[in-house]
């Protein structure tokens, strides 16, 4: 492609994006496609000869977009809704143009240093300790896997050379995200050595139960090494009692990891700081700007107060990557599995500068306001109940009926096309889950969701 052609198609693509963002609601949130339909619509073999960009762009619009679940739709109210903001999209575009690879400081000083600068700002905005070291991974799953690897390194340094010793044990609540268990699988600790700590009536880890499990494991000759506390669990956004968990970790010298993948963004608003009490005592913490901080996929921030341990776990420098030592030249490849790392900090920087801390806190606040409004509608309708406390921007609720009736309600709501809600299981019952998190979601969308839910219940 010549520079002039790029300019032409680039303008066309940006025009398309601007229209898409302005009129995203023209698509249903959930695409009405069957499994395999897109595959069948595309050629079985790739083209021998290059094709014109007009055709490629036309096929993108005709075939690809209609088969996308529209995560950037303001009616996307499922899982943890997120945002591809215009600022973030521009950052992504420019990062792709630079095509930087921050393996070493030398291979891209800007990729390395902007990551350190943005994460310092974020740490300050979140009230986290100044001395923490941060780096960006693709997902919280990867971040938490690195936390478990660092915990293993701290507990059993020989594991780096000899493989993971049997009997290291990892703890997280029954409500913790599955990524903790996956991390333990990946690091070789093994699923049998992941303890799911019981929760209280509000879905928070019970410290007494944690203490009991640790005691039982010690008595059995096992080696507890890591506890993950979650601030904002996946189903209910419950907040584990981090101070009490930190006390237990200190007593037993265990690595404390905090998974704040979703709720971490709320730390930017002072009224939500209560949820982060005790987090300053963590050995590591993850929060995902790609969940609730207006940053497009993917961007997961991993902080640790013990970067030396993480580095010990992973630093391995082949000859061709040896570089001059300089205390200000951080080589991010030393702190994890990935060698190559793309310029994720650029979109984060664009978003942080364009919104400012106040703008990002205001977005969190607005989403919480919308969720609380929805919860009030549910509470005011005797046919429904709110099933878990609404701490942030998520409401778990159910029709006071059978699982089957709730499933049908969800199917009817989602089939209408304008909104997408998801489900979970709480106290053994099928539960509906509404999450506000897209930058364009407003009163209208949440009101529509309630209208559809209550209308679907009329038919039950
Ligand atoms: N931790 C929590 C609390 C989550 O809710 C999720 C996903 O929703 C994850 C971790 C995994 O996130 P990721 O998709 O970035 O791996």
Coordinates of C-alpha atoms and ligand atoms in Angstrom, one line a residue:
X1 CA 0.0 0.0 0.0
X2 CA 1.4 3.4 -0.9
X3 CA 1.4 6.3 1.6
X4 CA -1.3 7.9 -0.6
X5 CA -3.5 4.8 -0.6
X6 CA -3.0 4.5 3.1
X7 CA -4.2 8.1 3.6
X8 CA -7.3 7.4 1.5
X9 CA -8.3 4.1 3.1
X10 CA -7.2 5.4 6.5
X11 CA -9.7 8.3 6.2
X12 CA -12.3 5.9 5.1
X13 CA -11.6 3.6 8.1
X14 CA -11.7 6.4 10.6
X15 CA -15.0 7.7 9.1
X16 CA -16.4 4.2 9.5
X17 CA -15.2 4.1 13.1
X18 CA -16.7 7.5 13.8
X19 CA -20.1 6.4 12.4
X20 CA -19.9 3.1 14.2
X21 CA -19.3 4.9 17.6
X22 CA -22.1 7.4 16.9
X23 CA -24.6 4.9 15.7
X24 CA -23.5 1.6 17.4
X25 CA -27.1 0.9 18.3
X26 CA -27.9 0.1 14.7
X27 CA -26.6 -3.4 15.4
X28 CA -28.1 -5.9 17.8
X29 CA -25.8 -6.5 20.8
X30 CA -25.8 -10.2 20.2
X31 CA -25.3 -11.2 16.5
X32 CA -28.1 -13.4 15.1
X33 CA -25.6 -15.9 13.7
X34 CA -25.2 -19.7 14.0
X35 CA -21.9 -21.3 14.9
X36 CA -19.9 -21.8 11.7
X37 CA -22.0 -19.3 9.7
X38 CA -19.1 -16.8 9.3
X39 CA -16.6 -19.6 8.6
X40 CA -18.9 -20.9 5.8
X41 CA -19.2 -17.4 4.3
X42 CA -15.4 -17.0 4.0
X43 CA -13.2 -18.8 1.5
X44 CA -11.8 -22.1 2.7
X45 CA -8.3 -21.0 1.5
X46 CA -6.5 -17.7 1.7
X47 CA -6.0 -15.7 -1.5
X48 CA -3.0 -16.5 -3.7
X49 CA -2.9 -12.9 -4.9
X50 CA -3.5 -9.8 -3.0
X51 CA -7.0 -8.3 -3.1
X52 CA -8.1 -4.7 -3.4
X53 CA -8.6 -2.8 -0.1
X54 CA -12.1 -1.8 -1.3
X55 CA -13.1 -5.4 -1.3
X56 CA -11.5 -6.1 2.0
X57 CA -13.2 -3.2 3.7
X58 CA -16.5 -4.0 2.1
X59 CA -16.3 -7.6 3.4
X60 CA -15.4 -6.4 6.8
X61 CA -18.6 -4.4 6.9
X62 CA -20.7 -7.1 5.2
X63 CA -19.4 -10.2 6.9
X64 CA -17.3 -9.5 10.0
X65 CA -19.2 -6.7 11.8
X66 CA -22.6 -8.5 11.7
X67 CA -20.9 -11.6 13.3
X68 CA -19.5 -9.5 16.2
X69 CA -21.0 -9.4 19.6
X70 CA -21.1 -5.7 20.1
X71 CA -19.1 -5.1 23.2
X72 CA -19.0 -1.4 22.5
X73 CA -22.8 -1.1 22.3
X74 CA -24.3 1.0 25.1
X75 CA -26.8 -1.8 25.6
X76 CA -24.1 -4.3 26.5
X77 CA -24.9 -5.0 30.1
X78 CA -23.4 -8.4 30.6
X79 CA -20.4 -9.9 32.4
X80 CA -18.2 -6.8 33.1
X81 CA -19.1 -4.4 30.3
X82 CA -16.2 -2.3 29.0
X83 CA -15.4 0.5 26.6
X84 CA -13.5 1.1 23.4
X85 CA -13.4 4.9 23.9
X86 CA -12.4 7.1 21.0
X87 CA -9.3 8.1 22.9
X88 CA -8.3 4.5 23.4
X89 CA -9.0 3.7 19.8
X90 CA -6.6 6.5 18.7
X91 CA -4.0 5.2 21.1
X92 CA -4.3 1.7 19.6
X93 CA -4.1 3.0 16.1
X94 CA -0.9 5.0 16.8
X95 CA 0.6 2.1 18.8
X96 CA 0.1 -0.1 15.7
X97 CA 1.8 2.4 13.5
X98 CA 4.9 2.6 15.8
X99 CA 4.8 -1.2 16.1
X100 CA 7.1 -1.0 19.1
X101 CA 8.3 -4.0 21.0
X102 CA 9.4 -3.3 24.5
X103 CA 11.4 -6.4 25.3
X104 CA 14.2 -4.3 26.6
X105 CA 14.5 -0.6 27.4
X106 CA 16.8 -0.4 24.3
X107 CA 14.3 -2.0 22.0
X108 CA 11.8 0.8 22.7
X109 CA 12.5 3.4 25.4
X110 CA 9.1 4.9 25.0
X111 CA 7.2 1.6 25.4
X112 CA 9.1 0.9 28.6
X113 CA 9.1 4.3 30.1
X114 CA 5.5 5.3 29.3
X115 CA 4.4 2.1 30.9
X116 CA 6.3 3.0 34.1
X117 CA 5.0 6.6 34.0
X118 CA 1.3 5.7 33.4
X119 CA 1.4 3.1 36.1
X120 CA 3.0 5.5 38.5
X121 CA 0.1 8.0 37.8
X122 CA -2.5 5.2 38.2
X123 CA -0.9 4.1 41.5
X124 CA -1.0 7.6 42.8
X125 CA -4.6 8.1 41.7
X126 CA -5.6 4.8 43.3
X127 CA -3.8 5.5 46.7
X128 CA -1.5 2.6 46.3
X129 CA 2.1 2.6 47.7
X130 CA 4.5 4.8 45.9
X131 CA 7.3 2.1 45.8
X132 CA 5.2 -0.5 44.0
X133 CA 6.5 -1.6 40.6
X134 CA 4.0 -2.1 37.8
X135 CA 3.9 -3.6 34.3
X136 CA 1.2 -4.3 31.8
X137 CA 0.1 -7.7 30.6
X138 CA -2.6 -8.7 28.2
X139 CA -5.2 -10.0 30.7
X140 CA -5.8 -10.4 34.4
X141 CA -5.4 -14.1 33.9
X142 CA -1.8 -13.6 32.9
X143 CA -1.2 -11.1 35.7
X144 CA -2.5 -13.5 38.3
X145 CA -0.5 -16.4 36.9
X146 CA 2.6 -14.2 37.4
X147 CA 1.5 -13.5 41.0
X148 CA 1.3 -17.2 41.7
X149 CA 4.7 -17.8 40.0
X150 CA 6.2 -15.1 42.2
X151 CA 4.6 -16.6 45.3
X152 CA 6.1 -20.0 44.3
X153 CA 9.5 -18.3 43.9
X154 CA 9.3 -16.8 47.3
X155 CA 8.2 -20.0 49.0
X156 CA 10.3 -22.4 47.1
X157 CA 13.2 -20.8 45.1
X158 CA 14.4 -24.3 43.9
X159 CA 11.2 -24.6 41.8
X160 CA 12.8 -22.5 39.1
X161 CA 15.5 -25.0 38.4
X162 CA 13.9 -28.3 39.7
X163 CA 10.3 -27.7 38.8
X164 CA 7.4 -27.1 41.2
X165 CA 7.6 -29.1 44.4
X166 CA 4.5 -31.0 45.2
X167 CA 2.5 -29.7 48.1
X168 CA 2.6 -25.9 47.5
X169 CA -1.0 -24.7 48.2
X170 CA -2.9 -21.7 46.8
X171 CA -6.0 -20.2 48.4
X172 CA -8.8 -18.1 47.0
X173 CA -12.5 -17.8 47.8
X174 CA -15.3 -19.9 46.2
X175 CA -16.2 -16.7 44.4
X176 CA -12.7 -16.0 43.0
X177 CA -12.3 -15.9 39.3
X178 CA -11.3 -19.2 37.6
X179 CA -8.1 -17.6 36.4
X180 CA -6.6 -18.2 39.8
X181 CA -7.1 -21.9 39.5
X182 CA -5.8 -21.8 35.9
X183 CA -2.8 -19.9 37.1
X184 CA -2.1 -22.7 39.6
X185 CA -2.5 -25.2 36.8
X186 CA -0.1 -23.3 34.5
X187 CA 2.6 -22.8 37.2
X188 CA 2.4 -26.6 38.0
X189 CA 1.0 -26.2 41.5
X190 CA -2.0 -28.4 40.4
X191 CA -5.7 -28.1 40.8
X192 CA -5.7 -30.4 43.8
X193 CA -3.7 -27.8 45.7
X194 CA -6.1 -24.9 45.1
X195 CA -8.3 -24.4 48.1
X196 CA -11.6 -22.7 47.6
X197 CA -12.3 -20.8 50.8
X198 CA -16.0 -20.6 51.8
X199 CA -17.7 -17.2 51.7
X200 CA -20.2 -15.5 54.1
X201 CA -23.7 -14.5 53.2
X202 CA -22.4 -11.5 51.2
X203 CA -20.1 -13.7 49.2
X204 CA -16.9 -12.5 51.0
X205 CA -14.1 -14.9 51.9
X206 CA -14.3 -16.0 55.5
X207 CA -11.0 -15.4 57.2
X208 CA -11.8 -18.0 59.9
X209 CA -12.3 -20.6 57.1
X210 CA -9.0 -19.5 55.5
X211 CA -7.2 -19.9 58.8
X212 CA -8.7 -23.4 59.2
X213 CA -7.7 -24.6 55.8
X214 CA -4.2 -23.3 56.2
X215 CA -3.9 -25.1 59.6
X216 CA -5.2 -28.3 58.1
X217 CA -2.7 -28.1 55.2
X218 CA 0.2 -27.4 57.5
X219 CA -0.8 -30.3 59.7
X220 CA -0.8 -32.5 56.6
X221 CA 2.7 -31.5 55.8
X222 CA 1.8 -29.2 52.8
X223 CA 3.2 -25.8 52.1
X224 CA 0.7 -22.9 51.9
X225 CA 2.2 -20.2 49.6
X226 CA -0.3 -17.8 48.2
X227 CA -3.7 -16.3 49.0
X228 CA -5.7 -14.4 46.5
X229 CA -8.2 -11.9 47.9
X230 CA -10.7 -10.4 45.4
X231 CA -11.9 -6.9 45.5
X232 CA -14.9 -7.0 43.2
X233 CA -15.6 -10.7 42.5
X234 CA -16.8 -11.7 39.1
X235 CA -20.4 -12.7 39.9
X236 CA -21.4 -10.3 42.7
X237 CA -18.5 -7.7 43.0
X238 CA -18.2 -8.8 46.7
X239 CA -15.1 -7.4 48.5
X240 CA -13.0 -9.9 50.5
X241 CA -11.9 -8.6 53.9
X242 CA -8.3 -7.8 52.8
X243 CA -7.1 -6.5 56.2
X244 CA -8.0 -9.7 58.0
X245 CA -6.6 -11.8 55.1
X246 CA -3.4 -9.7 55.2
X247 CA -3.0 -10.5 58.9
X248 CA -3.2 -14.2 58.2
X249 CA -0.8 -14.0 55.3
X250 CA 1.7 -12.1 57.5
X251 CA 1.4 -14.7 60.3
X252 CA 2.1 -17.5 57.9
X253 CA 4.4 -15.6 55.6
X254 CA 2.2 -16.2 52.5
X255 CA 2.2 -14.1 49.3
X256 CA -1.0 -12.0 49.3
X257 CA -2.3 -11.3 45.8
X258 CA -5.3 -9.0 45.3
X259 CA -7.5 -9.5 42.2
X260 CA -9.1 -6.2 41.6
X261 CA -9.4 -6.8 37.9
X262 CA -12.8 -5.1 37.6
X263 CA -13.2 -3.0 40.8
X264 CA -9.7 -1.6 40.8
X265 CA -10.8 1.3 38.6
X266 CA -13.2 2.4 41.4
X267 CA -10.2 3.3 43.6
X268 CA -10.0 6.6 41.5
X269 CA -13.2 7.8 43.2
X270 CA -12.6 8.5 46.9
X271 CA -16.0 7.2 48.0
X272 CA -15.0 3.7 46.9
X273 CA -11.6 3.7 48.7
X274 CA -13.2 1.7 51.5
X275 CA -13.0 -1.4 49.2
X276 CA -9.2 -1.2 49.0
X277 CA -8.4 -1.0 52.7
X278 CA -5.5 -3.4 53.4
X279 CA -4.5 -3.6 49.7
X280 CA -1.4 -1.6 50.5
X281 CA -0.2 -4.7 52.4
X282 CA -0.4 -6.9 49.3
X283 CA 2.6 -8.5 47.6
X284 CA 0.9 -8.1 44.3
X285 CA -2.4 -6.7 42.8
X286 CA -4.0 -6.8 39.4
X287 CA -6.5 -4.3 37.9
X288 CA -7.7 -4.1 34.4
X289 CA -8.0 -0.7 32.7
X290 CA -9.7 -2.7 29.9
X291 CA -12.5 -3.6 32.2
X292 CA -13.7 -0.3 33.7
X293 CA -11.2 2.4 33.0
X294 CA -12.3 3.3 29.5
X295 CA -9.3 1.6 27.8
X296 CA -10.0 -0.8 25.0
X297 CA -8.9 -4.5 25.1
X298 CA -6.3 -5.5 26.1
X299 CA -4.6 -3.8 29.1
X300 CA -4.1 -5.5 32.5
X301 CA -2.0 -3.7 35.1
X302 CA 0.0 -5.9 37.5
X303 CA 1.6 -4.3 40.5
X304 CA 4.0 -5.9 43.0
X305 CA 5.8 -4.6 46.1
X306 CA 8.4 -7.3 45.5
X307 CA 9.6 -6.9 41.9
X308 CA 12.9 -8.6 42.9
X309 CA 11.0 -11.9 43.5
X310 CA 9.2 -11.7 40.2
X311 CA 12.5 -10.9 38.5
X312 CA 14.1 -13.9 40.2
X313 CA 11.3 -16.1 39.0
X314 CA 11.6 -15.1 35.3
X315 CA 14.8 -13.3 34.4
X316 CA 16.6 -15.3 31.7
X317 CA 18.7 -13.3 29.3
X318 CA 19.9 -15.0 26.1
X319 CA 23.2 -13.7 24.6
X320 CA 21.5 -11.7 21.8
X321 CA 19.5 -9.7 24.4
X322 CA 22.3 -8.8 26.8
X323 CA 22.2 -5.0 27.2
X324 CA 24.2 -2.4 29.3
X325 CA 23.1 -2.2 32.9
X326 CA 21.6 1.2 33.8
X327 CA 19.3 1.6 36.9
X328 CA 16.9 3.7 34.9
X329 CA 16.7 1.3 31.9
X330 CA 14.1 -1.3 33.0
X331 CA 14.0 -4.4 30.9
X332 CA 10.4 -5.6 31.1
X333 CA 11.2 -9.0 29.6
X334 CA 12.8 -9.8 33.0
X335 CA 9.5 -9.7 34.8
X336 CA 7.4 -12.4 33.1
X337 CA 6.9 -15.0 30.4
X338 CA 6.4 -12.7 27.4
X339 CA 9.5 -11.5 25.6
X340 CA 7.8 -9.2 23.1
X341 CA 5.4 -6.6 24.5
X342 CA 3.3 -4.2 22.6
X343 CA 2.8 -0.5 23.3
X344 CA -0.3 -0.9 25.5
X345 CA 0.6 2.1 27.6
X346 CA 0.0 4.4 24.8
X347 CA -3.8 4.0 24.8
X348 CA -3.8 4.1 28.6
X349 CA -1.9 7.4 28.4
X350 CA -4.3 8.8 25.9
X351 CA -7.3 7.9 28.1
X352 CA -5.7 9.1 31.3
X353 CA -4.8 12.4 29.8
X354 CA -8.0 13.0 28.0
X355 CA -10.3 12.1 30.9
X356 CA -8.0 13.1 33.8
X357 CA -8.6 11.4 37.2
X358 CA -11.8 13.3 37.7
X359 CA -13.2 12.3 34.4
X360 CA -12.5 8.6 35.0
X361 CA -13.9 8.8 38.6
X362 CA -17.0 10.5 37.2
X363 CA -17.5 7.7 34.7
X364 CA -17.3 5.1 37.5
X365 CA -19.7 7.1 39.6
X366 CA -22.2 7.4 36.7
X367 CA -22.1 3.7 36.1
X368 CA -22.7 3.0 39.8
X369 CA -25.6 5.5 39.7
X370 CA -27.2 3.7 36.8
X371 CA -26.8 0.3 38.5
X372 CA -28.3 1.6 41.7
X373 CA -31.3 3.0 39.8
X374 CA -31.8 -0.5 38.2
X375 CA -31.6 -2.1 41.6
X376 CA -34.3 0.2 43.0
X377 CA -36.6 -0.8 40.1
X378 CA -36.0 -4.5 41.0
X379 CA -36.6 -3.9 44.7
X380 CA -39.8 -2.0 44.0
X381 CA -41.3 -4.9 42.1
X382 CA -42.5 -7.6 44.4
X383 CA -42.0 -10.3 41.7
X384 CA -38.2 -9.8 41.9
X385 CA -35.4 -9.7 44.4
X386 CA -31.9 -8.3 44.4
X387 CA -29.6 -11.2 45.4
X388 CA -26.3 -9.5 46.4
X389 CA -25.3 -6.1 47.7
X390 CA -24.7 -3.5 44.9
X391 CA -21.3 -2.2 45.7
X392 CA -20.3 -1.0 42.3
X393 CA -22.0 -1.1 38.8
X394 CA -23.4 -4.7 38.9
X395 CA -26.8 -5.9 40.0
X396 CA -27.6 -9.6 40.5
X397 CA -31.3 -10.2 40.7
X398 CA -33.9 -12.8 40.1
X399 CA -37.6 -13.4 39.4
X400 CA -39.0 -15.0 42.5
X401 CA -39.7 -18.2 40.5
X402 CA -37.9 -21.2 39.1
X403 CA -34.5 -21.3 37.4
X404 CA -36.4 -22.1 34.2
X405 CA -38.6 -19.0 34.4
X406 CA -35.5 -16.9 35.0
X407 CA -33.7 -18.5 32.1
X408 CA -36.7 -17.8 29.8
X409 CA -36.8 -14.1 31.0
X410 CA -33.2 -13.7 30.1
X411 CA -33.7 -15.3 26.7
X412 CA -36.6 -13.0 25.9
X413 CA -34.7 -9.9 27.0
X414 CA -31.6 -10.8 25.0
X415 CA -33.6 -11.8 21.9
X416 CA -35.0 -8.3 21.7
X417 CA -31.5 -7.1 20.5
X418 CA -31.3 -3.8 22.3
X419 CA -29.6 -5.0 25.4
X420 CA -27.5 -8.0 26.6
X421 CA -27.6 -9.3 30.2
X422 CA -25.8 -12.4 31.4
X423 CA -26.4 -14.8 34.2
X424 CA -24.7 -16.5 37.1
X425 CA -25.6 -19.0 39.9
X426 CA -25.8 -17.7 43.5
X427 CA -26.9 -19.7 46.5
X428 CA -27.5 -22.5 44.0
X429 CA -30.0 -20.5 42.0
X430 CA -30.0 -19.2 38.4
X431 CA -29.5 -15.4 38.8
X432 CA -29.7 -12.5 36.3
X433 CA -26.6 -10.2 36.1
X434 CA -26.6 -6.7 34.8
X435 CA -23.3 -4.8 34.6
X436 CA -22.9 -1.2 33.6
X437 CA -19.6 -0.3 32.1
X438 CA -19.7 1.1 28.6
X439 CA -18.9 4.8 28.2
X440 CA -22.1 5.4 26.1
X441 CA -24.5 3.6 28.5
X442 CA -27.0 6.0 29.9
X443 CA -30.4 6.2 31.6
X444 CA -32.2 5.2 28.4
X445 CA -30.3 1.9 28.1
X446 CA -30.8 0.8 31.7
X447 CA -34.5 1.9 31.6
X448 CA -34.9 -0.2 28.4
X449 CA -33.3 -3.2 30.2
X450 CA -35.8 -2.9 33.1
X451 CA -38.7 -2.5 30.7
X452 CA -37.7 -5.7 28.9
X453 CA -37.1 -7.6 32.1
X454 CA -40.4 -6.6 33.6
X455 CA -42.2 -7.2 30.3
X456 CA -40.7 -10.7 30.0
X457 CA -41.8 -11.4 33.6
X458 CA -45.4 -10.5 32.6
X459 CA -45.3 -13.4 30.3
X460 CA -44.1 -15.9 32.9
Ligands
LIG1 N1 -10.5 -11.5 37.8 C1 -11.7 -11.1 37.9 C2 -12.3 -10.7 39.2 C3 -12.6 -11.2 36.8 O1 -13.9 -10.8 36.9 C4 -12.0 -11.6 35.5 C5 -12.9 -11.6 34.3 O2 -14.0 -11.1 34.3 C6 -10.7 -11.9 35.5 C7 -9.9 -11.9 36.6 C8 -10.1 -12.4 34.2 O3 -9.9 -11.3 33.4 P1 -9.1 -11.4 32.0 O4 -10.1 -11.6 31.0 O5 -8.4 -10.0 31.9 O6 -8.1 -12.5 32.1

